[in-house]
GROMACS .gro file of C-alpha atoms in nm:
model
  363
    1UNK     CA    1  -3.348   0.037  -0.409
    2UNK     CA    2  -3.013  -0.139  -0.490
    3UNK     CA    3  -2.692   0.001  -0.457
    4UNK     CA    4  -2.634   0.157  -0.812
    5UNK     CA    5  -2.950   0.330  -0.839
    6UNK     CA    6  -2.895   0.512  -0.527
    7UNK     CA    7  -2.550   0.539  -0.697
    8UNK     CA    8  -2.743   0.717  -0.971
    9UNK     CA    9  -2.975   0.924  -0.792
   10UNK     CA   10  -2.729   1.082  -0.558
   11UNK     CA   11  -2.524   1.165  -0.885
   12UNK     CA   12  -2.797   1.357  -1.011
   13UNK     CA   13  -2.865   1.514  -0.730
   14UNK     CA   14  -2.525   1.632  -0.705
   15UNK     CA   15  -2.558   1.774  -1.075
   16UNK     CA   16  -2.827   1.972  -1.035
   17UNK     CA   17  -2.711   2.163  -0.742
   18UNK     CA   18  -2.368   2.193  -0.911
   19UNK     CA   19  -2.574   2.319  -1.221
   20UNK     CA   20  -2.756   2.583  -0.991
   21UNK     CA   21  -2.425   2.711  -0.835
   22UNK     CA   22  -2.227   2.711  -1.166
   23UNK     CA   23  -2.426   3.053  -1.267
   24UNK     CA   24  -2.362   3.214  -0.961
   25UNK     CA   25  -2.003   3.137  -0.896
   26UNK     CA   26  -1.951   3.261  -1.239
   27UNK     CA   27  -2.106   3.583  -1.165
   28UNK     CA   28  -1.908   3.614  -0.815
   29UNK     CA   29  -1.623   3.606  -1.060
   30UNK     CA   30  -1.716   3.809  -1.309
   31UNK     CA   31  -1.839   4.048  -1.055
   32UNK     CA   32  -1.478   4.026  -0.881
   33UNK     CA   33  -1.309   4.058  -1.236
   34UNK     CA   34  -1.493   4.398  -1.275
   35UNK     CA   35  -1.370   4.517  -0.909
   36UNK     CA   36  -1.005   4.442  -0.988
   37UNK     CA   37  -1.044   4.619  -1.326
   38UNK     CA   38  -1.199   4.910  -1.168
   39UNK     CA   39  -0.917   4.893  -0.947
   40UNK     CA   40  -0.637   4.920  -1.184
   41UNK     CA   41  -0.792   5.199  -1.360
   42UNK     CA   42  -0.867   5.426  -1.078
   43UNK     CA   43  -0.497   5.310  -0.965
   44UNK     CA   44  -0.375   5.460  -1.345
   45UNK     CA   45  -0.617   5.725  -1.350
   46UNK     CA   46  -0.528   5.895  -1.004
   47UNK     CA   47  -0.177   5.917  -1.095
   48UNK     CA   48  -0.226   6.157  -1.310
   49UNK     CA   49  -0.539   6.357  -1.203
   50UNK     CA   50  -0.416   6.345  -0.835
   51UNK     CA   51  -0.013   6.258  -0.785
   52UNK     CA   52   0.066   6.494  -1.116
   53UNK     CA   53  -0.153   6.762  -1.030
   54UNK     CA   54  -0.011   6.782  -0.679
   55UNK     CA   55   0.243   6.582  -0.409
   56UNK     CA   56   0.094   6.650  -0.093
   57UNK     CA   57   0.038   6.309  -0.057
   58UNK     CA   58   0.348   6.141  -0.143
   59UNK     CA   59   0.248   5.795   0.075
   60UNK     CA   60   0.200   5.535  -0.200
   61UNK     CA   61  -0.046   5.383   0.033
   62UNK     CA   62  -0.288   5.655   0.043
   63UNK     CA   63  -0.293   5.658  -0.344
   64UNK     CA   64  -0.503   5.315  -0.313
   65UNK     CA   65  -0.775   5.509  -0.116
   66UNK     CA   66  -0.821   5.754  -0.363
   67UNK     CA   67  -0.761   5.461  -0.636
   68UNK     CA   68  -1.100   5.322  -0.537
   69UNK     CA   69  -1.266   5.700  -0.570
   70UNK     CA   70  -1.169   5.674  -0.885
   71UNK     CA   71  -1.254   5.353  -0.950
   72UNK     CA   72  -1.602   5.431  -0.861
   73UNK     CA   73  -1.583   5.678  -1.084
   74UNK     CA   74  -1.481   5.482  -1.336
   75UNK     CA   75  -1.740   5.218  -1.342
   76UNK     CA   76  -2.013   5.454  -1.509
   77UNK     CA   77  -1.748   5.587  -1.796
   78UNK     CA   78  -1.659   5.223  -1.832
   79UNK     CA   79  -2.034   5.110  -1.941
   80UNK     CA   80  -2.055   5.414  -2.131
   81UNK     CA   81  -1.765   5.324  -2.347
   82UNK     CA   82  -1.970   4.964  -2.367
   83UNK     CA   83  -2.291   5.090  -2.377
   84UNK     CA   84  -2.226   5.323  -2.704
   85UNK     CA   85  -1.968   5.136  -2.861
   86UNK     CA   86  -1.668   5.367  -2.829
   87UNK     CA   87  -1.404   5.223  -3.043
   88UNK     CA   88  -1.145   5.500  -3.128
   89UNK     CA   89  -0.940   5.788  -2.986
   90UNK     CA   90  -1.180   6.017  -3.092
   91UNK     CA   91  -1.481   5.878  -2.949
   92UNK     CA   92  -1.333   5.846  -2.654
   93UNK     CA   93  -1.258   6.179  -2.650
   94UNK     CA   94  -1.614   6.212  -2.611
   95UNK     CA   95  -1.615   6.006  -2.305
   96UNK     CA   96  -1.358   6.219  -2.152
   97UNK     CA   97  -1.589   6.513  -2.017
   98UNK     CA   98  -1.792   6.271  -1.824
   99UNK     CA   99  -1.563   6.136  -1.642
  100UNK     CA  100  -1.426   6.453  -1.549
  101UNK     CA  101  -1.753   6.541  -1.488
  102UNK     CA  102  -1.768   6.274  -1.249
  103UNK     CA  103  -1.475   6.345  -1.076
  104UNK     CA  104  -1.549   6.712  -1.005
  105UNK     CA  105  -1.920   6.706  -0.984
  106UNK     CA  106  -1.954   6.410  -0.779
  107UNK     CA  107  -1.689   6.354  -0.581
  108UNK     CA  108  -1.627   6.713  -0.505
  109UNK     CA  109  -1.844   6.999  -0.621
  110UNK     CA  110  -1.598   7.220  -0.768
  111UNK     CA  111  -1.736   7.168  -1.113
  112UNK     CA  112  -2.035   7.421  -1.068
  113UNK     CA  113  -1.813   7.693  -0.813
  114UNK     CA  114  -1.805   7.896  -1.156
  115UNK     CA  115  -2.160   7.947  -1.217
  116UNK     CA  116  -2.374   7.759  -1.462
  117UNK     CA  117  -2.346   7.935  -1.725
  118UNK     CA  118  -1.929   7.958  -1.737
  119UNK     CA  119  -1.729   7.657  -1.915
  120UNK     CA  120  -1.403   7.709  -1.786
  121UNK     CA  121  -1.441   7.430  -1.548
  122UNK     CA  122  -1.567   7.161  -1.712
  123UNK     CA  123  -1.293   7.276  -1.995
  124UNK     CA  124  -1.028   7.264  -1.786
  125UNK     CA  125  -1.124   6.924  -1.565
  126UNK     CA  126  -1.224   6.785  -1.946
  127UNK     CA  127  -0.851   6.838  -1.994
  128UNK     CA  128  -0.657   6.693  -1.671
  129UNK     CA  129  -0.904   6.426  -1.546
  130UNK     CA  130  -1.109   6.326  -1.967
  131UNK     CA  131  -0.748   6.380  -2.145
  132UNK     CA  132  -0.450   6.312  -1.938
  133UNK     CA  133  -0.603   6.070  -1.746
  134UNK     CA  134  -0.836   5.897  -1.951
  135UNK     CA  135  -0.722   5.904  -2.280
  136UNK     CA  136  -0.339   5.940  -2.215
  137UNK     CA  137  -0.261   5.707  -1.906
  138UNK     CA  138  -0.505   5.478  -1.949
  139UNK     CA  139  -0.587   5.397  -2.328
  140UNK     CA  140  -0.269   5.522  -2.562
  141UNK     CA  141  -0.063   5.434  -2.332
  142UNK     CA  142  -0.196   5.051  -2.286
  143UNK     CA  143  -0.272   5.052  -2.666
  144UNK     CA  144   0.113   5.136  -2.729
  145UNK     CA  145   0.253   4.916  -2.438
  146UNK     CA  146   0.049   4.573  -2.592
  147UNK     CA  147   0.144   4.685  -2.935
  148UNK     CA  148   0.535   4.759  -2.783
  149UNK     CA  149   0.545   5.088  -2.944
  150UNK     CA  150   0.832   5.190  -2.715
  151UNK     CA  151   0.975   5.448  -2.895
  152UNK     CA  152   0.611   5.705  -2.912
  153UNK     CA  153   0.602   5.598  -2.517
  154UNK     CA  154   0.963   5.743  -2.427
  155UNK     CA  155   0.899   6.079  -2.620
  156UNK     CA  156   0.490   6.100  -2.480
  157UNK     CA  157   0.738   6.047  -2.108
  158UNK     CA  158   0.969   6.286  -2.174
  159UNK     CA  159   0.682   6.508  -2.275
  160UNK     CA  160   0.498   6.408  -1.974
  161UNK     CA  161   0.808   6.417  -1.716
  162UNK     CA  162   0.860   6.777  -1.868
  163UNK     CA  163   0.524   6.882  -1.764
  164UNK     CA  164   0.527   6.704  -1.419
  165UNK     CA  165   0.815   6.840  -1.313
  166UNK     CA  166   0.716   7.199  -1.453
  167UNK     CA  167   0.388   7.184  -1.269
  168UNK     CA  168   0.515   7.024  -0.946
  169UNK     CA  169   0.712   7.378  -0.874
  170UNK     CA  170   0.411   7.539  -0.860
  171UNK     CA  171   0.369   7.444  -0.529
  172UNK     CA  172   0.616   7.613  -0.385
  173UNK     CA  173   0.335   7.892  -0.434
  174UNK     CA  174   0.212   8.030  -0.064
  175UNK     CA  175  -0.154   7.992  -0.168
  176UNK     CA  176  -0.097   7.613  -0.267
  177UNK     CA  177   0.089   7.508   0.042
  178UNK     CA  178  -0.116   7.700   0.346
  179UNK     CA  179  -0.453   7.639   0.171
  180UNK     CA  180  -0.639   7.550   0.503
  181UNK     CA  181  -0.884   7.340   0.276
  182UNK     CA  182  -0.600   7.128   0.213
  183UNK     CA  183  -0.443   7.146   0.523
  184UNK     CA  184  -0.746   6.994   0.689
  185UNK     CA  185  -0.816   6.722   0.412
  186UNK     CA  186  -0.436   6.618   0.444
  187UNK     CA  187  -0.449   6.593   0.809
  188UNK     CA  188  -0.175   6.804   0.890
  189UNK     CA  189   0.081   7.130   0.745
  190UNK     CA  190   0.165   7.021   0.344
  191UNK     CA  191   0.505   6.921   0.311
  192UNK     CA  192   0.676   7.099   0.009
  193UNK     CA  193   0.958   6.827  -0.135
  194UNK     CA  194   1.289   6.880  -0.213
  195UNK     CA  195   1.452   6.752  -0.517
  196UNK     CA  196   1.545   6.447  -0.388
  197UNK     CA  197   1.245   6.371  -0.229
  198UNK     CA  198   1.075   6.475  -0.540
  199UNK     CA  199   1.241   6.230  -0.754
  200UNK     CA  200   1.168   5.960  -0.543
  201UNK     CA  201   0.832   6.029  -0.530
  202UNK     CA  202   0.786   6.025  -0.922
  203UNK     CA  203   0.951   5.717  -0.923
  204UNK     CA  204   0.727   5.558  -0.685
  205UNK     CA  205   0.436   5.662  -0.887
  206UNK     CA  206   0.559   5.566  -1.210
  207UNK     CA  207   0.631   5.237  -1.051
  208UNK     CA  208   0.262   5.220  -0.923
  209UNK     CA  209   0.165   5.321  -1.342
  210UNK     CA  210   0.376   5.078  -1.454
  211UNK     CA  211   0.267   4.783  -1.221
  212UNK     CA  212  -0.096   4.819  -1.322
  213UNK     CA  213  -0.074   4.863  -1.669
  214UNK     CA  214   0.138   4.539  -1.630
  215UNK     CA  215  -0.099   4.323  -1.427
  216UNK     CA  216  -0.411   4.454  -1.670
  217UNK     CA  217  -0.435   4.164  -1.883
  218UNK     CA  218  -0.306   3.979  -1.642
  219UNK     CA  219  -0.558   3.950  -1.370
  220UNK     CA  220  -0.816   4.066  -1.593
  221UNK     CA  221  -0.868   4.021  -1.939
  222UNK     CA  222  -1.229   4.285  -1.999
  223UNK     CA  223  -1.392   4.221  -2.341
  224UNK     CA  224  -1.677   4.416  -2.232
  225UNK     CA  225  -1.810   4.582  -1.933
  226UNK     CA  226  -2.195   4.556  -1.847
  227UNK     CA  227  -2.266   4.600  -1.494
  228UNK     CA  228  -2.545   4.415  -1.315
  229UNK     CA  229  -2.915   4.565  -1.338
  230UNK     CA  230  -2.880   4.639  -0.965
  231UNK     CA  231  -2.574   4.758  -0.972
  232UNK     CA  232  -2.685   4.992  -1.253
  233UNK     CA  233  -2.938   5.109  -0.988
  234UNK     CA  234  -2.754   5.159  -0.693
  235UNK     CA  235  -2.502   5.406  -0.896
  236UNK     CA  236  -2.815   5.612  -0.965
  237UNK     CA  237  -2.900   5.614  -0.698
  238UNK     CA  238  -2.564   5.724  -0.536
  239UNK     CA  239  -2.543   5.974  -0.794
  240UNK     CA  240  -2.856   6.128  -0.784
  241UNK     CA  241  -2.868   6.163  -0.362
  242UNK     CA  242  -2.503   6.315  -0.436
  243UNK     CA  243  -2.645   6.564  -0.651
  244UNK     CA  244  -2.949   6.626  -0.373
  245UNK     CA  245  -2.682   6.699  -0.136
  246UNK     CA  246  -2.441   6.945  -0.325
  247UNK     CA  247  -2.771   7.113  -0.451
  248UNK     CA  248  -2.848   7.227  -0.091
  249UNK     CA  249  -2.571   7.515  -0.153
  250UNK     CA  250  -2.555   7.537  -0.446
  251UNK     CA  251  -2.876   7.515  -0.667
  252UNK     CA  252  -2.784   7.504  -0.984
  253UNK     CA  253  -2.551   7.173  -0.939
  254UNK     CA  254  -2.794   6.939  -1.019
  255UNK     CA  255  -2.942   7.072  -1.325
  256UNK     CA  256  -2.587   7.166  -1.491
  257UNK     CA  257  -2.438   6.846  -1.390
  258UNK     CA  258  -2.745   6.719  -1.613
  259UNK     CA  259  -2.683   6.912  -1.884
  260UNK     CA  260  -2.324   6.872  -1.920
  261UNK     CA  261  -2.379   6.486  -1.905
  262UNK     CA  262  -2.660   6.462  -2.168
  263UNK     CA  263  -2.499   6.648  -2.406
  264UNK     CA  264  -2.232   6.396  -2.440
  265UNK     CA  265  -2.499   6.076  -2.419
  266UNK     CA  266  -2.619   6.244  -2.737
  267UNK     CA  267  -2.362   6.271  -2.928
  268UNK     CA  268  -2.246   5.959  -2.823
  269UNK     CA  269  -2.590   5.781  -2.911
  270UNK     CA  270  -2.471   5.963  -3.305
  271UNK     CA  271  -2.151   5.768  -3.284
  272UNK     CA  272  -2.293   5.430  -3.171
  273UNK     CA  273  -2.536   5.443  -3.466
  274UNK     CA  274  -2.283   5.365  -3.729
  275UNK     CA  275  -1.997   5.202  -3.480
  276UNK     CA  276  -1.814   4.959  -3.660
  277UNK     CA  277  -1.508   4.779  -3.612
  278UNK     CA  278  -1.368   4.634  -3.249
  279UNK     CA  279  -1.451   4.750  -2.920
  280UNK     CA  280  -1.233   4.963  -2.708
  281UNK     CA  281  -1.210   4.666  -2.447
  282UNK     CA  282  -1.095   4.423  -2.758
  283UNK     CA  283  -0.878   4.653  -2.861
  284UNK     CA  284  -0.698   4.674  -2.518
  285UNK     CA  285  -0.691   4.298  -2.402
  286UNK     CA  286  -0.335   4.203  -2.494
  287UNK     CA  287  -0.077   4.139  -2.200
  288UNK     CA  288   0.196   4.417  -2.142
  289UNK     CA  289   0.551   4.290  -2.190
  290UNK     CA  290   0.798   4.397  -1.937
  291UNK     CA  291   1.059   4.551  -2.132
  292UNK     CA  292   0.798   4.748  -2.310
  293UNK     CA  293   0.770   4.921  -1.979
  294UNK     CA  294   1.163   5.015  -1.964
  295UNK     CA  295   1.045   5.317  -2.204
  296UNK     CA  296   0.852   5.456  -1.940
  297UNK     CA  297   1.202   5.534  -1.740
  298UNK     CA  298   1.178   5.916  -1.877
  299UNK     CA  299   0.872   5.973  -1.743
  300UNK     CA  300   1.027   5.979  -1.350
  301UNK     CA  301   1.374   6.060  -1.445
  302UNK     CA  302   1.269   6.365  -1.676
  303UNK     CA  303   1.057   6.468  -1.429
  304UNK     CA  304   1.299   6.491  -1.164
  305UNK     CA  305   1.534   6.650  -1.349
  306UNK     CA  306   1.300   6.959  -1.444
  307UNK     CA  307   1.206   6.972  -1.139
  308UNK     CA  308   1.531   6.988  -0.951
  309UNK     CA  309   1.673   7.278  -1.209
  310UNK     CA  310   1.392   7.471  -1.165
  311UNK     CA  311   1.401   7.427  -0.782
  312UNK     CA  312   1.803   7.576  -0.796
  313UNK     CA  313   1.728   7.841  -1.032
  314UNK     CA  314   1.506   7.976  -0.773
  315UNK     CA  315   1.250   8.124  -0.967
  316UNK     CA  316   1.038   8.411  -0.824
  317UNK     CA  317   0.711   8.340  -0.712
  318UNK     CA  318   0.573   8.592  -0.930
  319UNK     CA  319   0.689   8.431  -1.232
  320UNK     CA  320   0.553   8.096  -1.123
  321UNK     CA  321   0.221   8.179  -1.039
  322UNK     CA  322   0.237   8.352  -1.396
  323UNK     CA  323   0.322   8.047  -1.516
  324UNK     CA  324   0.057   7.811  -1.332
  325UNK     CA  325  -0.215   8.043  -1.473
  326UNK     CA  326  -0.082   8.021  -1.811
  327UNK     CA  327  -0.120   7.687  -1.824
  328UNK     CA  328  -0.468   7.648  -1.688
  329UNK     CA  329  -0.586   7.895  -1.950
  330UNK     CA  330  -0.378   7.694  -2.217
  331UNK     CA  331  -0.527   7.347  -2.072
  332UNK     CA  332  -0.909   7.507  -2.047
  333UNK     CA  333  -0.904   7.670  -2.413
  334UNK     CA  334  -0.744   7.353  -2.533
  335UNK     CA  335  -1.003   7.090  -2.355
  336UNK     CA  336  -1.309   7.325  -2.508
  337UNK     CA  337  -1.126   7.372  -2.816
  338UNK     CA  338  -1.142   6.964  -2.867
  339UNK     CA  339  -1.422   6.910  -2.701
  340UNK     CA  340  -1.650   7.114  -2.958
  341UNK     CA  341  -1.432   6.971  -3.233
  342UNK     CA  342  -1.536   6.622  -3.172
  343UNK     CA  343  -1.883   6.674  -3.097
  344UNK     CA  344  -1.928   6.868  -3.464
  345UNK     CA  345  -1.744   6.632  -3.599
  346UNK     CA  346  -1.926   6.332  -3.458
  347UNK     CA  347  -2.271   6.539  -3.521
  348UNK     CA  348  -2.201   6.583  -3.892
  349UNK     CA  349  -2.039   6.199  -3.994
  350UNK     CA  350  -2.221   5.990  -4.122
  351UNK     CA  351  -2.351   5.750  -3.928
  352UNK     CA  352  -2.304   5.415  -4.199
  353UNK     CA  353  -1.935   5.556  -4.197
  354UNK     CA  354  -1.780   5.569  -3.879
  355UNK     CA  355  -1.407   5.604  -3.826
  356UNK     CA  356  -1.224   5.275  -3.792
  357UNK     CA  357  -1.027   5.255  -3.486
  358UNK     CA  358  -0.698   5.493  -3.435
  359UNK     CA  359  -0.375   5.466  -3.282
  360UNK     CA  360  -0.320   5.132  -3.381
  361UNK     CA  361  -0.060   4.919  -3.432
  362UNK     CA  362   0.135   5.140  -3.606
  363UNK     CA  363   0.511   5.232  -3.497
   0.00000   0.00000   0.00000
């Protein structure tokens, strides 16, 4: 054998195994793409559906832990919205309930503490995880930071920062901040914050909100979202022995988590009939400009600022806690209220004329 053809055979040697490990190094990085995705949307999520809700946690560091809870979370909504072809606000709105369904039933098991037969949970956690979270933090307000609708973002923050600060002073409320429940998951007696350490915790978090809306599109660019066949498996998997578990107490957790769930994949399998237009992912994949993110300053500041007066007015408990009921029931009636809405409405289009995309471009 002379000199060139071994020249030639070790070549092609060389190109087949580089042919062979082409496939799989791009699936390592595809697979690694979908981890840092899922990763930046549990990060956004949990900001609102844990850091809003409550501060008892006010180490940005911890917020990573629960970022990949709700990451995990995250990975089944996210082939949802693939699998059906959700493509606009309102079928996303669909999507919502399961991922608060998720969040509550599987993670925890407060969803079914109400009984099977009572919807004021799933209303209410179809609100603050599906709407807030899901809808607000994650897809209008990416859709309007790539499309540098600054002006809707500072009123939604002000809007937002109004709430935050609102709800925050609920805590102040005995049963919120010597709940032994909490106590015990926190590690240690709950820290109620003063103003000033208030405000610095919403900045810290809007920071965190702002950073990963800013590197999403960076690091990642998702034009779809299809999991691996085993991966598919292993999350049932998960999710059904998590449902075994929480069914040991309480029976009926299993078979209402079911429900709840299929009732959605069917109206969502109406929608995906007559889908048209671009994908949720396509319609997300520009990059975030950096002084698009300056309108987000209200969120923290506004925020802080409710928060602080309400703190010096010293309000009586009993008017708070009249207050923090109020606006569960107003939250609970309002996530039913829109969840029935969208599934009649989705149940009675047509399904050769779906709605184009919404929330668009437009200033």
């Amino acid at each position: 054998m002379t000199q060139d053809q071994h020249s030639v055979r070790t070549n092609q040697r060389s190109f087949r195994l580089l042919s062979r490990s082409t496939p799989r190094i791009e699936r390592w990085k595809a697979g690694f793409g979908r981890f840092v995705f899922l990763a930046i949307t549990g990060a956004i999520i949990s900001v609102s559906s844990e850091r809003m809700f409550w501060y008892w946690s006010s180490n940005p560091l911890d917020h990573w832990v629960i970022a990949l809870y709700y990451g995990a979370v995250a990975a089944a909504v996210l082939w949802v919205i693939q699998r059906f072809r959700v493509n606009s606000l309102s079928s996303l709105l669909l999507v919502a309930p399961i991922f608060a369904y998720m969040v509550e039933g599987i993670i925890t098991p407060i969803l079914y503490t109400g009984g099977p037969f009572v919807p004021f949970f799933p209303a209410w956690f179809s609100f603050w995880h599906g709407f807030l979270g899901l809808v607000g933090l994650w897809y209008l307000l990416h859709l309007w930071l790539i499309n540098g609708q600054t002006r809707r973002i500072a009123w939604a923050s002000i809007a937002m920062g109004l709430f935050w600060g609102m709800w925050s002073i609920t805590m102040l409320l005995p049963g919120n901040f010597d709940d032994p429940e909490l106590i015990e998951d926190h590690g240690g007696p709950l820290e109620i914050l003063a103003p000033m350490a208030f405000a610095r915790y919403a900045v810290s978090f809007s920071l965190i909100l702002a950073g990963m809306h800013w590197l999403w599109g960076r690091l990642v660019k998702p034009v779809d979202f299809e999991p691996s066949v085993w991966s598919k498996r292993l999350y049932v998997v998960a999710v059904v022995t998590i449902l075994v578990v929480w069914s040991v107490a309480i029976p009926w957790a299993a078979p209402m988590f079911a429900a709840y769930v299929a009732i959605q994949i069917w109206v969502l399998r109406r929608h995906a009939q007559g889908a048209t237009g671009p994908g949720l992912f396509e319609q997300l994949s520009g990059r975030v400009r950096g002084r698009h993110l300056l309108a987000l300053v209200p969120l923290p500041a506004t925020a802080a600022a409710t928060y602080t007066l309400l703190w010096e007015l010293d309000l009586s408990l009993g008017l708070i806690e009249a207050f923090m009921f109020t606006v569960i029931f107003a939250q609970s009636v309002i996530g039913l209220v829109v969840l029935v809405r969208h599934i009649r409405r989705t149940l009675k289009q047509n399904p050769k004329h779906q709605a184009e995309p919404e929330m668009g471009a437009r200033s």
